[in-house]
């Protein structure tokens, strides 16, 4: 089996925006209320953060349960890890996810500013500087033959797309319109020169976009 | 995680027929040419019997790769195992699948006629007589906490549905019309009293029906 580089369950508004502006500790997605964008995933039976049994087992559930299948490492942008900018003032911030992050693999956080690795439960965060191909080489090795997930945000996904390093891309497009913020694309058609695309409407109102390399 | 009883990737014609009549060694699906019903699965990247790289990674691929996820045992009807009827005349027949069956778990073959278990690679076939609930209890134990797949044919799926033992059901409906044969249903609406249903058209022409228990 080839080792793939995958974007999974990346959610954007119908106008292509993945996160709002003015990210803070209280608002990881800035002005974009994440519950409006991500409620499709939280409704499914396989959503990892469920606290109650139940949940839907229709189409959207196939996507939430595919999120971790065969993944051996994740690469994320610094703004997915936290709202800080510039040099790390201290090392107290350990991500948004508490003591049990939902990754369960090595995670490579892109940053120009050095910081030691640390481990929370079965997730180890590494802080790495470098171009996408160099960071991907490290993540591939850490994944030990499994796939590498590009975890976002939009800027990071774009960097890896622009470097032509992505094999498959699943983007869940919400009916919500955000107007402004951090943009993934103007239109999914931008990727059609390099990718096959299937567009699959879900009964939940989401429209799943499934890309794979030509 | 609850241990589920799942029907996966069960394919029928648009008129609800899963296999033809007159099953023989040469024609496991009788007059229904399986390549017409199953070509959707064979076109995907995750199809286990692929001999070449490539294949689609769109919607249908989510279904082919979900087939084995979390499955710890399969129950199948005798006619899925082979074309024989009545007492086993000998034990030479070991299924349609060669030395490497695609199950990789214990498999329970429903039959009124005794036959010793045997193992091929990482699949062990057991031959069991009993009502669906009794056989399911054995399969659940063999699955060691993982899910149990009801593997078909249509008669076996109907038995487990009629005994209300199925938790989730994925049926891929082909645009092909067969007219006569072994029928799963007259209409998927028959199950709506007990199941939620999402109907998801695929760009391949298949229509995926996703049922989960109310």
XYZ file of C-alpha atoms in Angstrom:
428
model
C 0.000 0.000 0.000
C 1.347 3.437 -0.924
C 1.774 5.902 1.914
C -0.698 8.714 1.200
C -0.827 12.350 2.251
C -4.447 13.036 3.161
C -6.621 15.975 4.131
C -9.632 14.648 6.052
C -12.879 16.236 7.231
C -11.627 19.723 6.494
C -14.687 21.924 6.884
C -15.292 25.225 5.134
C -18.229 27.561 4.681
C -20.072 27.651 1.361
C -17.906 30.639 0.465
C -14.686 28.682 1.070
C -13.694 30.006 4.508
C -12.260 27.665 7.147
C -11.837 30.000 10.127
C -12.643 33.544 11.137
C -10.329 36.389 12.021
C -9.252 37.558 15.459
C -8.354 34.144 16.884
C -8.107 34.207 20.707
C -7.778 31.653 23.524
C -11.546 31.767 23.921
C -12.298 31.681 20.188
C -10.006 29.234 18.372
C -11.903 29.907 15.140
C -12.088 33.676 15.589
C -15.400 35.197 14.556
C -16.475 31.933 12.928
C -18.491 29.998 15.490
C -17.180 26.444 15.134
C -20.403 24.854 16.279
C -22.052 26.193 13.139
C -19.369 24.730 10.866
C -18.767 21.451 12.680
C -22.179 20.406 13.918
C -22.389 17.875 11.036
C -19.506 15.864 12.542
C -20.658 16.146 16.146
C -24.020 14.614 15.189
C -22.475 11.322 14.057
C -22.060 8.111 16.054
C -18.300 7.991 15.400
C -17.507 11.529 16.577
C -14.569 10.915 18.961
C -15.701 13.493 21.516
C -19.213 12.073 21.981
C -20.246 11.964 25.607
C -23.582 10.226 24.995
C -24.403 7.100 22.987
C -26.404 7.443 19.812
C -25.599 9.650 16.860
C -26.303 9.150 13.187
C -24.824 6.281 11.143
C -25.530 7.649 7.704
C -23.175 9.172 5.153
C -21.532 11.754 7.449
C -20.548 8.982 9.856
C -18.409 7.345 7.156
C -16.358 10.535 7.091
C -15.949 10.949 10.841
C -14.811 7.352 11.225
C -12.409 7.609 8.311
C -10.594 10.522 9.984
C -8.111 8.360 11.894
C -8.085 5.207 9.688
C -4.535 4.389 8.720
C -3.100 7.728 9.878
C 0.396 7.584 11.415
C 1.223 11.285 11.804
C -0.351 14.734 11.457
C 1.076 18.040 10.266
C -0.698 21.164 11.521
C -0.182 24.890 11.306
C 0.771 26.829 14.383
C -2.640 28.519 14.503
C -4.358 25.166 14.796
C -2.177 24.505 17.845
C -2.763 27.857 19.537
C -3.413 31.588 19.137
C 0.133 32.757 19.922
C 2.234 34.594 17.343
C 6.000 35.168 17.348
C 8.469 33.532 19.779
C 6.997 31.259 22.467
C 6.854 33.379 25.624
C 6.559 30.256 27.736
C 5.744 26.609 27.270
C 2.615 26.436 29.372
C 0.246 26.262 26.392
C -0.127 22.639 25.287
C -2.899 22.946 22.696
C -6.675 23.226 22.893
C -7.322 19.574 23.578
C -6.591 18.941 27.271
C -4.720 15.887 28.535
C -6.102 13.499 25.888
C -5.586 15.056 22.444
C -7.567 13.312 19.700
C -4.555 12.622 17.451
C -2.921 9.515 19.008
C 0.129 9.893 16.727
C 3.132 12.186 16.386
C 1.987 15.708 15.453
C 4.281 18.172 13.670
C 3.435 21.822 14.395
C 4.800 24.276 11.806
C 6.533 27.216 13.488
C 9.594 29.364 12.912
C 10.181 29.465 16.665
C 11.944 26.676 18.544
C 10.244 24.719 21.262
C 10.969 21.269 22.755
C 8.711 18.328 21.912
C 6.279 17.108 24.572
C 3.896 14.196 24.973
C 0.294 14.173 26.194
C -1.182 10.677 26.495
C -0.420 8.954 23.147
C 0.149 12.180 21.181
C 3.625 13.740 20.877
C 3.890 17.312 19.574
C 7.029 18.285 17.657
C 7.710 21.912 16.648
C 9.328 22.133 13.247
C 10.564 24.807 10.876
C 11.030 24.068 7.198
C 9.421 23.953 3.795
C 6.489 21.553 3.272
C 8.584 18.830 1.577
C 11.130 18.760 4.421
C 8.507 18.622 7.145
C 6.590 15.962 5.211
C 9.725 13.810 4.992
C 9.961 13.865 8.804
C 6.268 13.105 9.219
C 6.418 10.232 6.727
C 9.222 8.648 8.687
C 7.374 9.095 11.986
C 4.229 7.551 10.451
C 6.080 4.245 9.921
C 4.385 3.390 6.659
C 0.961 4.727 7.596
C -0.568 7.800 5.967
C 0.138 11.415 6.914
C -2.780 13.752 7.580
C -2.479 17.452 6.794
C -4.624 18.696 9.661
C -5.068 22.361 8.733
C -5.751 25.203 9.075
C -6.502 26.493 5.614
C -3.123 28.180 5.226
C -1.314 24.925 5.918
C -3.546 22.936 3.562
C -2.877 25.529 0.846
C 0.886 25.308 1.407
C 0.854 21.549 0.874
C -1.518 21.810 -2.092
C 0.641 24.482 -3.688
C 3.700 22.238 -3.231
C 1.701 19.414 -4.908
C 2.191 17.102 -1.914
C -1.442 16.092 -1.267
C -2.818 12.765 -2.571
C -6.421 12.864 -1.316
C -8.517 15.711 0.029
C -11.918 15.536 1.695
C -13.521 18.946 2.222
C -16.925 19.194 3.878
C -18.678 22.320 2.627
C -21.229 23.761 5.029
C -24.320 25.689 3.923
C -23.204 28.472 6.315
C -21.785 31.642 4.682
C -19.031 33.464 6.578
C -18.175 36.349 4.237
C -14.580 36.886 5.383
C -11.839 34.988 7.191
C -9.099 32.491 6.376
C -9.894 31.124 2.946
C -9.215 27.648 1.531
C -10.341 28.450 -1.991
C -12.433 30.731 -4.120
C -13.858 27.639 -5.807
C -13.121 23.900 -5.671
C -12.659 24.088 -9.441
C -9.187 25.519 -8.781
C -7.982 21.982 -8.083
C -9.457 20.242 -11.125
C -6.266 20.455 -13.158
C -4.587 18.016 -10.744
C -7.407 16.128 -9.025
C -10.438 14.043 -9.783
C -13.444 15.408 -7.898
C -16.676 13.828 -6.710
C -19.264 16.117 -5.135
C -21.590 14.251 -2.770
C -24.504 16.040 -1.083
C -25.339 14.722 2.369
C -28.833 14.628 3.859
C -27.372 16.734 6.711
C -27.006 19.700 4.371
C -23.226 19.357 4.006
C -21.702 18.821 0.561
C -18.720 16.496 0.659
C -15.983 17.178 -1.881
C -13.729 14.181 -2.526
C -10.524 14.855 -4.463
C -7.872 12.393 -5.473
C -4.792 12.891 -7.545
C -5.023 12.361 -11.314
C -18.093 0.809 21.861
C -21.138 -1.358 21.346
C -20.621 -4.545 19.337
C -22.686 -4.069 16.174
C -24.206 -6.510 13.708
C -23.557 -5.046 10.259
C -24.467 -5.768 6.661
C -21.810 -4.168 4.427
C -21.587 -3.581 0.692
C -24.506 -5.871 -0.015
C -25.290 -5.302 -3.687
C -28.670 -5.726 -5.333
C -30.174 -4.849 -8.685
C -32.549 -1.903 -8.949
C -35.391 -4.400 -8.645
C -34.030 -5.753 -5.354
C -32.369 -8.971 -6.526
C -29.031 -10.085 -5.093
C -28.319 -13.262 -7.081
C -29.709 -15.177 -9.974
C -31.133 -18.661 -10.114
C -29.363 -21.868 -11.135
C -26.207 -21.383 -9.092
C -23.358 -23.634 -10.277
C -19.638 -24.001 -9.620
C -18.996 -21.891 -12.677
C -21.681 -19.299 -11.891
C -21.759 -18.472 -8.171
C -24.435 -15.848 -8.823
C -26.491 -18.003 -11.194
C -27.885 -16.163 -14.182
C -26.918 -12.799 -12.629
C -23.519 -11.874 -14.005
C -21.654 -10.631 -10.954
C -19.406 -8.323 -12.914
C -22.483 -6.281 -13.792
C -23.563 -5.968 -10.157
C -20.142 -5.574 -8.531
C -18.160 -3.511 -10.989
C -18.694 -0.437 -8.755
C -16.593 -2.041 -6.000
C -13.920 -3.405 -8.299
C -13.262 0.083 -9.683
C -12.192 1.478 -6.294
C -8.662 1.853 -4.932
C -9.499 -0.147 -1.764
C -10.958 -3.199 -3.522
C -9.077 -6.046 -1.805
C -8.666 -8.111 -4.956
C -7.030 -5.343 -7.018
C -4.114 -6.609 -9.040
C -3.063 -3.194 -10.404
C -2.483 0.094 -8.602
C -4.890 2.944 -9.163
C -8.634 2.867 -8.738
C -11.038 5.596 -7.712
C -10.910 7.275 -4.301
C -14.325 8.906 -4.361
C -17.499 7.963 -2.526
C -17.586 4.267 -3.493
C -14.102 3.813 -2.078
C -15.354 4.803 1.402
C -17.661 1.798 1.215
C -15.119 -0.732 -0.014
C -12.636 0.247 2.685
C -15.292 0.176 5.401
C -16.080 -3.472 4.594
C -13.518 -4.945 6.995
C -13.181 -2.065 9.499
C -13.793 -3.361 13.009
C -15.189 -6.723 11.842
C -14.330 -9.729 14.033
C -16.489 -12.460 12.482
C -18.789 -13.125 9.524
C -21.953 -15.180 9.212
C -22.826 -16.394 5.713
C -25.428 -18.606 4.129
C -24.433 -21.928 2.695
C -25.065 -20.718 -0.852
C -22.495 -17.963 -0.409
C -20.005 -20.691 0.517
C -20.801 -23.030 -2.349
C -23.403 -24.396 -4.747
C -23.942 -27.738 -2.968
C -27.315 -28.660 -1.496
C -28.077 -31.377 1.080
C -25.454 -33.439 2.961
C -21.803 -32.728 2.103
C -20.748 -35.492 -0.293
C -17.112 -34.766 0.464
C -15.044 -32.035 2.048
C -13.003 -31.072 -0.973
C -14.880 -27.833 -1.624
C -13.362 -25.046 0.473
C -15.225 -22.029 -0.872
C -14.853 -19.852 -3.959
C -11.904 -17.831 -2.698
C -8.773 -19.960 -3.068
C -6.072 -20.223 -0.426
C -6.403 -16.606 0.775
C -10.066 -15.903 1.518
C -10.824 -12.190 1.932
C -12.412 -12.539 5.387
C -9.425 -12.760 7.793
C -11.740 -13.695 10.695
C -13.795 -16.673 11.824
C -16.643 -17.322 9.343
C -19.814 -19.175 10.353
C -21.506 -20.974 7.460
C -25.185 -21.763 8.061
C -25.994 -25.371 7.178
C -28.141 -28.184 8.511
C -25.408 -30.655 7.578
C -22.402 -31.307 9.769
C -18.907 -30.649 8.606
C -15.640 -30.080 10.515
C -14.148 -26.587 10.726
C -11.084 -25.813 8.621
C -8.643 -22.944 8.289
C -7.297 -21.272 5.142
C -4.668 -18.612 5.851
C -6.203 -16.349 8.546
C -9.824 -17.361 7.889
C -11.437 -20.271 9.770
C -14.741 -21.652 8.457
C -17.171 -23.175 10.977
C -20.329 -25.001 9.852
C -23.239 -24.313 12.164
C -26.892 -25.245 12.470
C -29.250 -23.141 14.544
C -31.593 -20.192 14.594
C -30.120 -16.731 13.869
C -29.894 -15.686 17.533
C -27.971 -18.830 18.505
C -25.523 -18.547 15.631
C -25.087 -14.841 16.319
C -24.204 -15.563 19.951
C -21.382 -17.828 18.756
C -20.168 -15.280 16.215
C -20.252 -12.469 18.792
C -18.043 -14.474 21.092
C -15.630 -15.337 18.286
C -15.463 -11.645 17.284
C -13.928 -10.770 20.693
C -15.682 -7.444 21.022
C -15.469 -6.475 17.375
C -18.495 -6.251 15.093
C -20.161 -9.171 13.306
C -20.841 -8.921 9.579
C -23.837 -10.677 8.056
C -22.226 -11.525 4.742
C -25.223 -12.696 2.718
C -26.727 -14.003 0.529
C -30.093 -12.313 0.458
C -31.837 -15.189 2.238
C -29.417 -14.969 5.158
C -29.686 -11.181 5.383
C -33.492 -11.523 5.427
C -33.337 -14.121 8.214
C -31.328 -11.791 10.432
C -33.492 -8.790 9.542
C -36.643 -10.738 10.282
C -35.214 -11.745 13.674
C -34.434 -8.027 14.275
C -30.746 -8.735 14.862
C -29.202 -6.212 12.432
C -27.916 -2.825 13.670
C -26.633 -1.250 10.444
C -27.203 -2.165 6.816
C -25.446 -0.823 3.745
C -27.048 -1.884 0.473
C -25.574 -0.738 -2.827
C -28.335 -0.612 -5.434
C -27.154 -1.070 -9.000
C -28.882 0.485 -12.011
C -28.971 -3.035 -13.533
C -32.412 -4.753 -13.621
C -32.441 -8.555 -13.205
C -36.159 -9.357 -13.301
C -36.000 -12.588 -11.294
C -33.730 -14.313 -8.796
C -33.062 -14.291 -5.049
C -34.711 -11.172 -3.720
C -33.627 -8.960 -0.795
C -36.694 -6.731 -0.842
C -39.542 -5.461 -2.937
C -38.677 -1.968 -1.745
C -36.264 -0.490 0.838
C -39.299 1.167 2.412
C -40.109 -2.198 4.016
C -37.450 -1.447 6.632
C -38.468 2.091 7.536
C -40.492 1.059 10.563
C -37.306 -0.030 12.327
C -34.485 1.846 10.604
C -33.377 5.335 9.716
C -32.487 5.508 6.017
C -30.214 7.781 4.032
C -30.182 7.347 0.248
C -26.935 8.549 -1.316
C -26.472 8.520 -5.095
C -22.919 7.894 -6.226
C -21.342 9.365 -9.356
C -20.697 5.728 -10.406
C -24.419 5.177 -10.909
C -24.896 3.144 -7.733
C -27.326 4.327 -5.083
C -26.091 3.619 -1.575
C -28.765 2.886 1.013
C -27.582 3.396 4.596
C -29.832 2.029 7.326
C -29.315 2.209 11.055
C -31.577 1.094 13.842
C -34.050 3.609 15.281
